[in-house]
PDB file of C-alpha atoms in Angstrom:
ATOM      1  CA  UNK A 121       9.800  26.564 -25.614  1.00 39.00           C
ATOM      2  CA  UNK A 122      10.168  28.041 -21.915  1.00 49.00           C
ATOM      3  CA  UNK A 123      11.695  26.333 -18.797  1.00 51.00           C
ATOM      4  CA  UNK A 124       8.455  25.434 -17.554  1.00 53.00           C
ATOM      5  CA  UNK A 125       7.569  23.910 -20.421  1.00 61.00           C
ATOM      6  CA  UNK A 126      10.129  21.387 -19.908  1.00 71.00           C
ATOM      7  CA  UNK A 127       9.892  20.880 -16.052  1.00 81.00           C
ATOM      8  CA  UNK A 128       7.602  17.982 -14.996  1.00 91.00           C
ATOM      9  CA  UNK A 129       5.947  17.928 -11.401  1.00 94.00           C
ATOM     10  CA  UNK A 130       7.738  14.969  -9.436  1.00 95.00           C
ATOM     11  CA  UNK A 131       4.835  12.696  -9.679  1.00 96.00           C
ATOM     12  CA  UNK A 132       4.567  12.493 -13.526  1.00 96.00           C
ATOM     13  CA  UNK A 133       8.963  11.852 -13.566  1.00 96.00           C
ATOM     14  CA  UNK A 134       8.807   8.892 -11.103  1.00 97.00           C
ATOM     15  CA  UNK A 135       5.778   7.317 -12.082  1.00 97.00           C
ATOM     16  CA  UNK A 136       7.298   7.446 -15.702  1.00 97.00           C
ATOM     17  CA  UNK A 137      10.543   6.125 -13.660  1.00 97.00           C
ATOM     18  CA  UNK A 138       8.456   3.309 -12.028  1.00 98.00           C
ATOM     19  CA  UNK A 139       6.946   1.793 -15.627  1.00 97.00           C
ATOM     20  CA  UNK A 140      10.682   2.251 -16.392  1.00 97.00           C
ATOM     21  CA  UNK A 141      11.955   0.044 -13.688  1.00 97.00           C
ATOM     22  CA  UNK A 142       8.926  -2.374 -14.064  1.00 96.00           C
ATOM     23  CA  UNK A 143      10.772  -3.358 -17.149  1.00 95.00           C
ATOM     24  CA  UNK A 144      14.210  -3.203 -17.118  1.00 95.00           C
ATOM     25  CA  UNK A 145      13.735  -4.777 -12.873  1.00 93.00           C
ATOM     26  CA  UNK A 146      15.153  -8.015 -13.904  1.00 94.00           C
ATOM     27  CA  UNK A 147      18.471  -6.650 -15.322  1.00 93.00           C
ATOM     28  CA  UNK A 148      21.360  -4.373 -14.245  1.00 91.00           C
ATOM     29  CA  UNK A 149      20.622  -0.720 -14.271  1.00 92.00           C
ATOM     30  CA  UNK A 150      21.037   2.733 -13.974  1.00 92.00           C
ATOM     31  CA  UNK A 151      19.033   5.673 -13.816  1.00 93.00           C
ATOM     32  CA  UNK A 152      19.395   9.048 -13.708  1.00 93.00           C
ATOM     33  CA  UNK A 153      15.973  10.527 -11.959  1.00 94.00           C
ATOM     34  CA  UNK A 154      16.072  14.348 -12.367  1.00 92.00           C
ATOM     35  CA  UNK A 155      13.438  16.115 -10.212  1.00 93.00           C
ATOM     36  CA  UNK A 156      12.635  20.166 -10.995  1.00 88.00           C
ATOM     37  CA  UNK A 157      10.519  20.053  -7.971  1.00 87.00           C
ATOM     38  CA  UNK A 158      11.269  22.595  -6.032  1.00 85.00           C
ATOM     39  CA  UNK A 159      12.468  25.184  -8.404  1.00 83.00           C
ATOM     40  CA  UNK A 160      11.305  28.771  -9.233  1.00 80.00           C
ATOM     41  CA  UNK A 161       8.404  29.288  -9.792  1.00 84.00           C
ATOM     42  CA  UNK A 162       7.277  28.014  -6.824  1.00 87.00           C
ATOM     43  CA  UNK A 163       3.603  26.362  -6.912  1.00 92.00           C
ATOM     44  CA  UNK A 164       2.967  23.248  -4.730  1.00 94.00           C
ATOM     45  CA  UNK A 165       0.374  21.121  -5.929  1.00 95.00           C
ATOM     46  CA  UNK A 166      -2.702  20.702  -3.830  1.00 96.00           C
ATOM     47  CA  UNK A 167      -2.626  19.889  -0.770  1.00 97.00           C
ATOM     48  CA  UNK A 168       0.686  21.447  -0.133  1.00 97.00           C
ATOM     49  CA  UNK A 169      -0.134  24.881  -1.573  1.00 96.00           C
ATOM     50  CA  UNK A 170      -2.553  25.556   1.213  1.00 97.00           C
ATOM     51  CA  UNK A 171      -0.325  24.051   4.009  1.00 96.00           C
ATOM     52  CA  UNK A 172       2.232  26.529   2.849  1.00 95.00           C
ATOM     53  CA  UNK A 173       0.786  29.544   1.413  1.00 95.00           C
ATOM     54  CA  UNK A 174       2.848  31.758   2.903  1.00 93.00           C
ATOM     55  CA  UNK A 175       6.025  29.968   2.304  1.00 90.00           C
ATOM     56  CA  UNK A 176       5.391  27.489  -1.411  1.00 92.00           C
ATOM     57  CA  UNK A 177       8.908  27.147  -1.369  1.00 88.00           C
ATOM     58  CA  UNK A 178       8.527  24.786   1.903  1.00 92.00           C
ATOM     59  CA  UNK A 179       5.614  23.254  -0.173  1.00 95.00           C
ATOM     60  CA  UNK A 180       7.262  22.400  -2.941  1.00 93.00           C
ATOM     61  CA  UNK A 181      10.026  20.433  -0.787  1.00 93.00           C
ATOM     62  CA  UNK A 182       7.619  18.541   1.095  1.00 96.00           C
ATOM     63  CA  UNK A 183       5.661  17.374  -2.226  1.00 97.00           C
ATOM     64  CA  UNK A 184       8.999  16.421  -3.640  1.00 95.00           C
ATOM     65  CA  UNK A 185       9.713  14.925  -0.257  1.00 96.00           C
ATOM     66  CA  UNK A 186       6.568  12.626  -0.249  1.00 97.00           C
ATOM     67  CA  UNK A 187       6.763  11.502  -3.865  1.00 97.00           C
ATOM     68  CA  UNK A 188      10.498  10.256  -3.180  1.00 97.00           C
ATOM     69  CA  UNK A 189       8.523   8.595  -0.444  1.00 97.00           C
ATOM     70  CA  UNK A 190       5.947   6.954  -2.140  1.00 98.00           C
ATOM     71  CA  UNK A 191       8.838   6.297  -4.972  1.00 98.00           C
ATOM     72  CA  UNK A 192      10.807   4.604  -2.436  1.00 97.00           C
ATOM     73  CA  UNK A 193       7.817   2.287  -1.387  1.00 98.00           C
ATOM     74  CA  UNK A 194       7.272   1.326  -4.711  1.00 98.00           C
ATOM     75  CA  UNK A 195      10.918   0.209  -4.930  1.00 97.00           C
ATOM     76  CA  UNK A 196       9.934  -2.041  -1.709  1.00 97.00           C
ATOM     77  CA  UNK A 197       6.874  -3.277  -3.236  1.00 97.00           C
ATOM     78  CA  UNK A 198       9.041  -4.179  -6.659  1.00 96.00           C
ATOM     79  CA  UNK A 199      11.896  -6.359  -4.819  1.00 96.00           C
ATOM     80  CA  UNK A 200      14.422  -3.616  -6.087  1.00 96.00           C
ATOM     81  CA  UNK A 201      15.176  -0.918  -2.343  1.00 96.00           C
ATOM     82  CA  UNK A 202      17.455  -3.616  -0.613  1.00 94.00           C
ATOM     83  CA  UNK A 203      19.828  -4.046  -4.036  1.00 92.00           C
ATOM     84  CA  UNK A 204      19.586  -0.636  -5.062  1.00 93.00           C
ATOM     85  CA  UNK A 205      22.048   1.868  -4.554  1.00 92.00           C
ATOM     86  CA  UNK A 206      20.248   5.258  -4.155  1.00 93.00           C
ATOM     87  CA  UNK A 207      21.715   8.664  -3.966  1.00 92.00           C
ATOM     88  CA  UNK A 208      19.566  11.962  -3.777  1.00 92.00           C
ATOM     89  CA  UNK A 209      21.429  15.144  -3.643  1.00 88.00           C
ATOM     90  CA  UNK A 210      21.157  18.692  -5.834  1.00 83.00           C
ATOM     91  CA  UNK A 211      22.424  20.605  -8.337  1.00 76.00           C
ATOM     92  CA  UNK A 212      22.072  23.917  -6.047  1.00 71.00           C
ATOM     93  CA  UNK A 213      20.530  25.335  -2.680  1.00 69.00           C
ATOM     94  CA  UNK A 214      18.129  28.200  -2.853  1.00 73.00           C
ATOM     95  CA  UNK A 215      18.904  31.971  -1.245  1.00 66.00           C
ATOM     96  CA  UNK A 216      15.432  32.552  -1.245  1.00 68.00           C
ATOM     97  CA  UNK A 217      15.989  36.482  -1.483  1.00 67.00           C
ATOM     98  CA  UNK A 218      18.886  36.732   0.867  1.00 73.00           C
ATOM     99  CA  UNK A 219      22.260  38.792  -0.536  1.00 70.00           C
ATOM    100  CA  UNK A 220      19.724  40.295  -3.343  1.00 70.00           C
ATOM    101  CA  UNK A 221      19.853  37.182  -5.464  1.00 68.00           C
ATOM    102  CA  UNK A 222      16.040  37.058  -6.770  1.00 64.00           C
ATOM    103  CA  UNK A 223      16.611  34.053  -8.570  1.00 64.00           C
ATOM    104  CA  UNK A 224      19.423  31.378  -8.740  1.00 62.00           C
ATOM    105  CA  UNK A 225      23.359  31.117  -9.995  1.00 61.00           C
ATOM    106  CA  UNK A 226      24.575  34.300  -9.613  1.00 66.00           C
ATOM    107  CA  UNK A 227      25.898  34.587  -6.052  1.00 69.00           C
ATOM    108  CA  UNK A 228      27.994  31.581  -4.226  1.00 75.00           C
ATOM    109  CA  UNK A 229      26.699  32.008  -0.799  1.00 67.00           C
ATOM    110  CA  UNK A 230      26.534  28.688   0.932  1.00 71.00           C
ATOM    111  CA  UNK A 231      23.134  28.478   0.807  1.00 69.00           C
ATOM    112  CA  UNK A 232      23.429  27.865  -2.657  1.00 71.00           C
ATOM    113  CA  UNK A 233      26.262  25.833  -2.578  1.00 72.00           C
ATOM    114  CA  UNK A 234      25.971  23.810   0.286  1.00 75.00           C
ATOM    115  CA  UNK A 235      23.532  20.889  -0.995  1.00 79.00           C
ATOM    116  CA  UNK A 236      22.453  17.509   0.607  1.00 83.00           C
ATOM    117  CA  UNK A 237      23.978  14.385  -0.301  1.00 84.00           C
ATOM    118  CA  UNK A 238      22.177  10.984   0.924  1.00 85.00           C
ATOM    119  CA  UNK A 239      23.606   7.835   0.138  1.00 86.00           C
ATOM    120  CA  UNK A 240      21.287   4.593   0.561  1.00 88.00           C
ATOM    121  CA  UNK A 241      23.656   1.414  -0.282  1.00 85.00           C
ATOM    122  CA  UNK A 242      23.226  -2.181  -0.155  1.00 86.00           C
ATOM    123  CA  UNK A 243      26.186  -2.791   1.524  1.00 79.00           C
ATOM    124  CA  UNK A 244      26.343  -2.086   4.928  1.00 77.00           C
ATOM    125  CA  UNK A 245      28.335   0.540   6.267  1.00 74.00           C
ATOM    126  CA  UNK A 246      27.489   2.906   9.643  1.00 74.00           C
ATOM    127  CA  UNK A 247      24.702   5.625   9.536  1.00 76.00           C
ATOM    128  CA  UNK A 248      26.623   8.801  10.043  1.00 77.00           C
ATOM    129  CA  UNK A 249      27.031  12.555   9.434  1.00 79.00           C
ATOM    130  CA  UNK A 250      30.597  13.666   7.801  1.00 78.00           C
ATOM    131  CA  UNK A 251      31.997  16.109   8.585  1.00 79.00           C
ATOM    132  CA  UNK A 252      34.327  16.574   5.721  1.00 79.00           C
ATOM    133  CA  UNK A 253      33.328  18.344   2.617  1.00 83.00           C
ATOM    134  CA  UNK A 254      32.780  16.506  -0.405  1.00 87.00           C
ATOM    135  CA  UNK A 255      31.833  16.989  -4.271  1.00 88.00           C
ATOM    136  CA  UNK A 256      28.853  16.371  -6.335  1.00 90.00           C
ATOM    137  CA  UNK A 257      32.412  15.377  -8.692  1.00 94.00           C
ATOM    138  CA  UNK A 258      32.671  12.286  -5.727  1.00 94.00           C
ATOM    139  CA  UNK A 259      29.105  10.826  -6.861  1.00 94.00           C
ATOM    140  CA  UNK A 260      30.486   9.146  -9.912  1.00 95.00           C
ATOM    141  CA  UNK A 261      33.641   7.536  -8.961  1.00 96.00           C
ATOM    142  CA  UNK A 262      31.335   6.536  -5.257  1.00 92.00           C
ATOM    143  CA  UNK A 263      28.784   4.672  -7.775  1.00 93.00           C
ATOM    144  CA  UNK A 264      31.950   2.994  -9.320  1.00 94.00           C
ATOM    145  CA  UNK A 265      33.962   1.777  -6.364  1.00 92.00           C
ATOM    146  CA  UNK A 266      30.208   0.679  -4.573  1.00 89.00           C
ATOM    147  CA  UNK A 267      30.386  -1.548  -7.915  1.00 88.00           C
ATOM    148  CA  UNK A 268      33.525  -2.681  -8.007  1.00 91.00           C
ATOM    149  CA  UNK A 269      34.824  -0.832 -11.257  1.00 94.00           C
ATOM    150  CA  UNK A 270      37.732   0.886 -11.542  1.00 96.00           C
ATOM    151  CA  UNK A 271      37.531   4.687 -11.046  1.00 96.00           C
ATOM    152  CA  UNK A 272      39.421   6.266 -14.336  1.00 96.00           C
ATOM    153  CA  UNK A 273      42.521   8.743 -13.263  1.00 95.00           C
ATOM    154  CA  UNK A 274      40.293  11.065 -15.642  1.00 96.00           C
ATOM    155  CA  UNK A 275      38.027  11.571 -13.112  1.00 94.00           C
ATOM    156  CA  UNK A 276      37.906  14.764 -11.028  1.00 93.00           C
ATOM    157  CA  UNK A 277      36.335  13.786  -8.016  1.00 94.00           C
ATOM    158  CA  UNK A 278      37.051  10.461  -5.722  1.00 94.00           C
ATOM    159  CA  UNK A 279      35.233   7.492  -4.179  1.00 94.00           C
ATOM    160  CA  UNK A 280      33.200   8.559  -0.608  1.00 90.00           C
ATOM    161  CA  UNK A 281      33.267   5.317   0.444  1.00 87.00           C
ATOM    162  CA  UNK A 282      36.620   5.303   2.886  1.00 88.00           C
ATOM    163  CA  UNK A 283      34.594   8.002   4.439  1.00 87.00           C
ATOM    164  CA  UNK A 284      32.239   5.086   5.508  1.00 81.00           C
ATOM    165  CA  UNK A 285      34.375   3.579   7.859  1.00 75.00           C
ATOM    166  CA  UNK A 286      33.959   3.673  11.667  1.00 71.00           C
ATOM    167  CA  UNK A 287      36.437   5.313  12.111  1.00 68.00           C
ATOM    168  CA  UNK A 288      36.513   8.865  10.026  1.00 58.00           C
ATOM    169  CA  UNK A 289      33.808  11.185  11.027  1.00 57.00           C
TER     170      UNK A 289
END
């Protein structure tokens, strides 16, 4: 089978997430969510095809950008947002044509590179913009420490949260 044969929009993922989490809600868990939305080929469901016809990349991020939304309501509604340790980042940016690159993974420009990383935890620590650079090889050992596990020497990457304090930027 192709690629698109695999990928699911992000609706039909979280609300197979959310009968997930209904339940396993009353135990300890993790989960992985992994949303293809947006990813070549890019075609924004209805109503964000129209709103962006001229650019369904920019659809595509605002449909995955409400259904994390509605996701994150729904983890509200369940008792599970304000014990839940969420992190949403990627696995690459987009070029979107520039350099020559008509699809993804063969250039490292920082537009591909350079992803976001948002970290939502129950503890409380400052909203704030760093400056350093970090991994997507920090999210792992982060989870960990947020947990109170020890982070194994194996590990390539290293716990974000020091980065938290007031007083590191």
């Amino acid at each position: 089978s192709t690629s698109g044969e695999l990928e699911k929009r992000a609706d039909v993922v979280l609300n197979d997430a959310k009968q997930w989490l209904k339940t396993n809600k009353n135990k300890r868990f993790f989960s992985w969510i992994h949303l293809f939305d947006p990813h070549a080929p890019y075609a924004p469901p209805a109503p964000f095809d129209k709103k962006h016809e001229k650019n369904p990349y920019a659809g595509e991020v605002e449909y995955t950008d409400h259904q994390l939304g509605l996701f994150f309501q729904f983890l509200k509604e369940q008792g599970l947002y304000d014990n839940t340790l969420i992190i949403v980042t990627s696995d690459h940016g987009e070029g979107l044509w520039e350099h020559g690159e008509h699809s993804h993974g063969f250039f490292v420009y920082e537009t591909t590179v350079w992803v976001p990383l948002i970290i939502r935890a129950p503890q409380a620590f400052p909203r704030k913009r760093v400056k350093h650079t970090v991994e997507l090889a920090d999210i792992a050992p982060t989870i960990l420490d947020s947990l109170g596990f020890d982070i194994p020497k194996s590990y390539q990457g290293q716990s974000l949260l020091p980065l938290t304090a007031p007083d590191t930027d």
